[in-house]
Amino acid sequence: MRLWVEFTTEPFDLDEAPAHALVAREVVETAALDAVDVGPFGNTAEGGADAVLGAVDALLRRSLEAGATRISLQVNVVGEDAR
């Protein structure tokens, strides 16, 4: 199964990326994912279910530890496995 995840971490800081945002970026960029797009207000990643779910687990844990007070995420089944 292939999954696509979209996420944001808060609080926002328009002057410079907060620590929790940098941690989230590091998690998805170093995970075994097929596609990653990191932006100032939203981030996406795609890959196999195990890779995406592992990255989401690390993303939640590490971003909260780094000061995130809210993490919004959406996970979708994509590709041939989409229902």
PDB file of C-alpha atoms in Angstrom, residues 3-78:
ATOM      1  CA  LEU A   3       0.431   6.455   1.392  1.00  0.00           C
ATOM      2  CA  TRP A   4       0.587  10.217   0.989  1.00  0.00           C
ATOM      3  CA  VAL A   5       0.855  12.420   4.074  1.00  0.00           C
ATOM      4  CA  GLU A   6       0.401  16.176   4.387  1.00  0.00           C
ATOM      5  CA  PHE A   7       1.356  17.894   7.638  1.00  0.00           C
ATOM      6  CA  THR A   8       2.025  21.211   9.337  1.00  0.00           C
ATOM      7  CA  THR A   9       3.546  21.995  12.707  1.00  0.00           C
ATOM      8  CA  GLU A  10       2.718  24.984  14.859  1.00  0.00           C
ATOM      9  CA  PRO A  11       3.271  27.584  16.204  1.00  0.00           C
ATOM     10  CA  PHE A  12       4.298  29.439  13.064  1.00  0.00           C
ATOM     11  CA  ASP A  13       7.151  31.927  13.008  1.00  0.00           C
ATOM     12  CA  LEU A  14       7.325  34.021   9.861  1.00  0.00           C
ATOM     13  CA  ASP A  15      10.805  35.359  10.642  1.00  0.00           C
ATOM     14  CA  GLU A  16      12.641  32.028  10.877  1.00  0.00           C
ATOM     15  CA  ALA A  17      11.763  28.357  10.949  1.00  0.00           C
ATOM     16  CA  PRO A  18      11.185  27.180  14.538  1.00  0.00           C
ATOM     17  CA  ALA A  19      13.030  24.159  15.916  1.00  0.00           C
ATOM     18  CA  HIS A  20       9.990  21.889  15.609  1.00  0.00           C
ATOM     19  CA  ALA A  21       9.666  22.703  11.895  1.00  0.00           C
ATOM     20  CA  LEU A  22      13.351  21.962  11.296  1.00  0.00           C
ATOM     21  CA  VAL A  23      13.010  18.643  13.118  1.00  0.00           C
ATOM     22  CA  ALA A  24       9.947  17.708  11.057  1.00  0.00           C
ATOM     23  CA  ARG A  25      11.833  18.543   7.861  1.00  0.00           C
ATOM     24  CA  GLU A  26      14.796  16.420   8.937  1.00  0.00           C
ATOM     25  CA  VAL A  27      12.540  13.458   9.735  1.00  0.00           C
ATOM     26  CA  VAL A  28      10.872  13.358   6.317  1.00  0.00           C
ATOM     27  CA  GLU A  29      14.017  14.189   4.357  1.00  0.00           C
ATOM     28  CA  THR A  30      15.977  11.337   5.967  1.00  0.00           C
ATOM     29  CA  ALA A  31      13.177   8.744   5.892  1.00  0.00           C
ATOM     30  CA  ALA A  32      13.004   6.125   3.145  1.00  0.00           C
ATOM     31  CA  LEU A  33      10.252   7.985   1.283  1.00  0.00           C
ATOM     32  CA  ASP A  34       9.802   8.266  -2.479  1.00  0.00           C
ATOM     33  CA  ALA A  35       8.721  11.916  -2.652  1.00  0.00           C
ATOM     34  CA  VAL A  36       9.059  14.782  -0.188  1.00  0.00           C
ATOM     35  CA  ASP A  37       7.966  18.398  -0.652  1.00  0.00           C
ATOM     36  CA  VAL A  38       8.759  20.789   2.194  1.00  0.00           C
ATOM     37  CA  GLY A  39       7.218  24.253   2.174  1.00  0.00           C
ATOM     38  CA  PRO A  40       6.738  27.144   4.582  1.00  0.00           C
ATOM     39  CA  PHE A  41       3.086  26.359   5.352  1.00  0.00           C
ATOM     40  CA  GLY A  42       2.657  22.719   4.434  1.00  0.00           C
ATOM     41  CA  ASN A  43       4.688  19.614   3.761  1.00  0.00           C
ATOM     42  CA  THR A  44       3.959  16.407   1.890  1.00  0.00           C
ATOM     43  CA  ALA A  45       5.587  13.014   1.580  1.00  0.00           C
ATOM     44  CA  GLU A  46       4.747   9.794  -0.218  1.00  0.00           C
ATOM     45  CA  GLY A  47       5.960   6.234  -0.007  1.00  0.00           C
ATOM     46  CA  GLY A  48       5.220   2.724   1.096  1.00  0.00           C
ATOM     47  CA  ALA A  49       2.966   2.323   4.123  1.00  0.00           C
ATOM     48  CA  ASP A  50       5.710   1.174   6.492  1.00  0.00           C
ATOM     49  CA  ALA A  51       8.006   4.060   5.550  1.00  0.00           C
ATOM     50  CA  VAL A  52       5.274   6.695   5.803  1.00  0.00           C
ATOM     51  CA  LEU A  53       3.872   5.383   9.087  1.00  0.00           C
ATOM     52  CA  GLY A  54       7.364   5.158  10.587  1.00  0.00           C
ATOM     53  CA  ALA A  55       8.104   8.713   9.490  1.00  0.00           C
ATOM     54  CA  VAL A  56       4.787   9.955  10.918  1.00  0.00           C
ATOM     55  CA  ASP A  57       5.563   8.323  14.269  1.00  0.00           C
ATOM     56  CA  ALA A  58       9.014   9.940  14.382  1.00  0.00           C
ATOM     57  CA  LEU A  59       7.602  13.250  13.132  1.00  0.00           C
ATOM     58  CA  LEU A  60       5.001  13.417  15.897  1.00  0.00           C
ATOM     59  CA  ARG A  61       7.353  12.410  18.690  1.00  0.00           C
ATOM     60  CA  ARG A  62      10.325  14.527  17.682  1.00  0.00           C
ATOM     61  CA  SER A  63       8.350  17.642  16.698  1.00  0.00           C
ATOM     62  CA  LEU A  64       6.468  17.663  20.002  1.00  0.00           C
ATOM     63  CA  GLU A  65       9.752  17.224  21.879  1.00  0.00           C
ATOM     64  CA  ALA A  66      11.155  20.187  19.906  1.00  0.00           C
ATOM     65  CA  GLY A  67       8.321  22.502  20.946  1.00  0.00           C
ATOM     66  CA  ALA A  68       5.419  21.965  18.547  1.00  0.00           C
ATOM     67  CA  THR A  69       2.113  22.739  20.221  1.00  0.00           C
ATOM     68  CA  ARG A  70      -0.041  21.477  17.354  1.00  0.00           C
ATOM     69  CA  ILE A  71       0.560  19.108  14.462  1.00  0.00           C
ATOM     70  CA  SER A  72      -2.058  18.746  11.761  1.00  0.00           C
ATOM     71  CA  LEU A  73      -1.796  15.816   9.415  1.00  0.00           C
ATOM     72  CA  GLN A  74      -3.750  13.972   6.804  1.00  0.00           C
ATOM     73  CA  VAL A  75      -2.913  10.527   5.428  1.00  0.00           C
ATOM     74  CA  ASN A  76      -4.342   9.200   2.173  1.00  0.00           C
ATOM     75  CA  VAL A  77      -4.030   5.911   0.313  1.00  0.00           C
ATOM     76  CA  VAL A  78      -2.731   6.696  -3.196  1.00  0.00           C
TER      77      VAL A  78
END
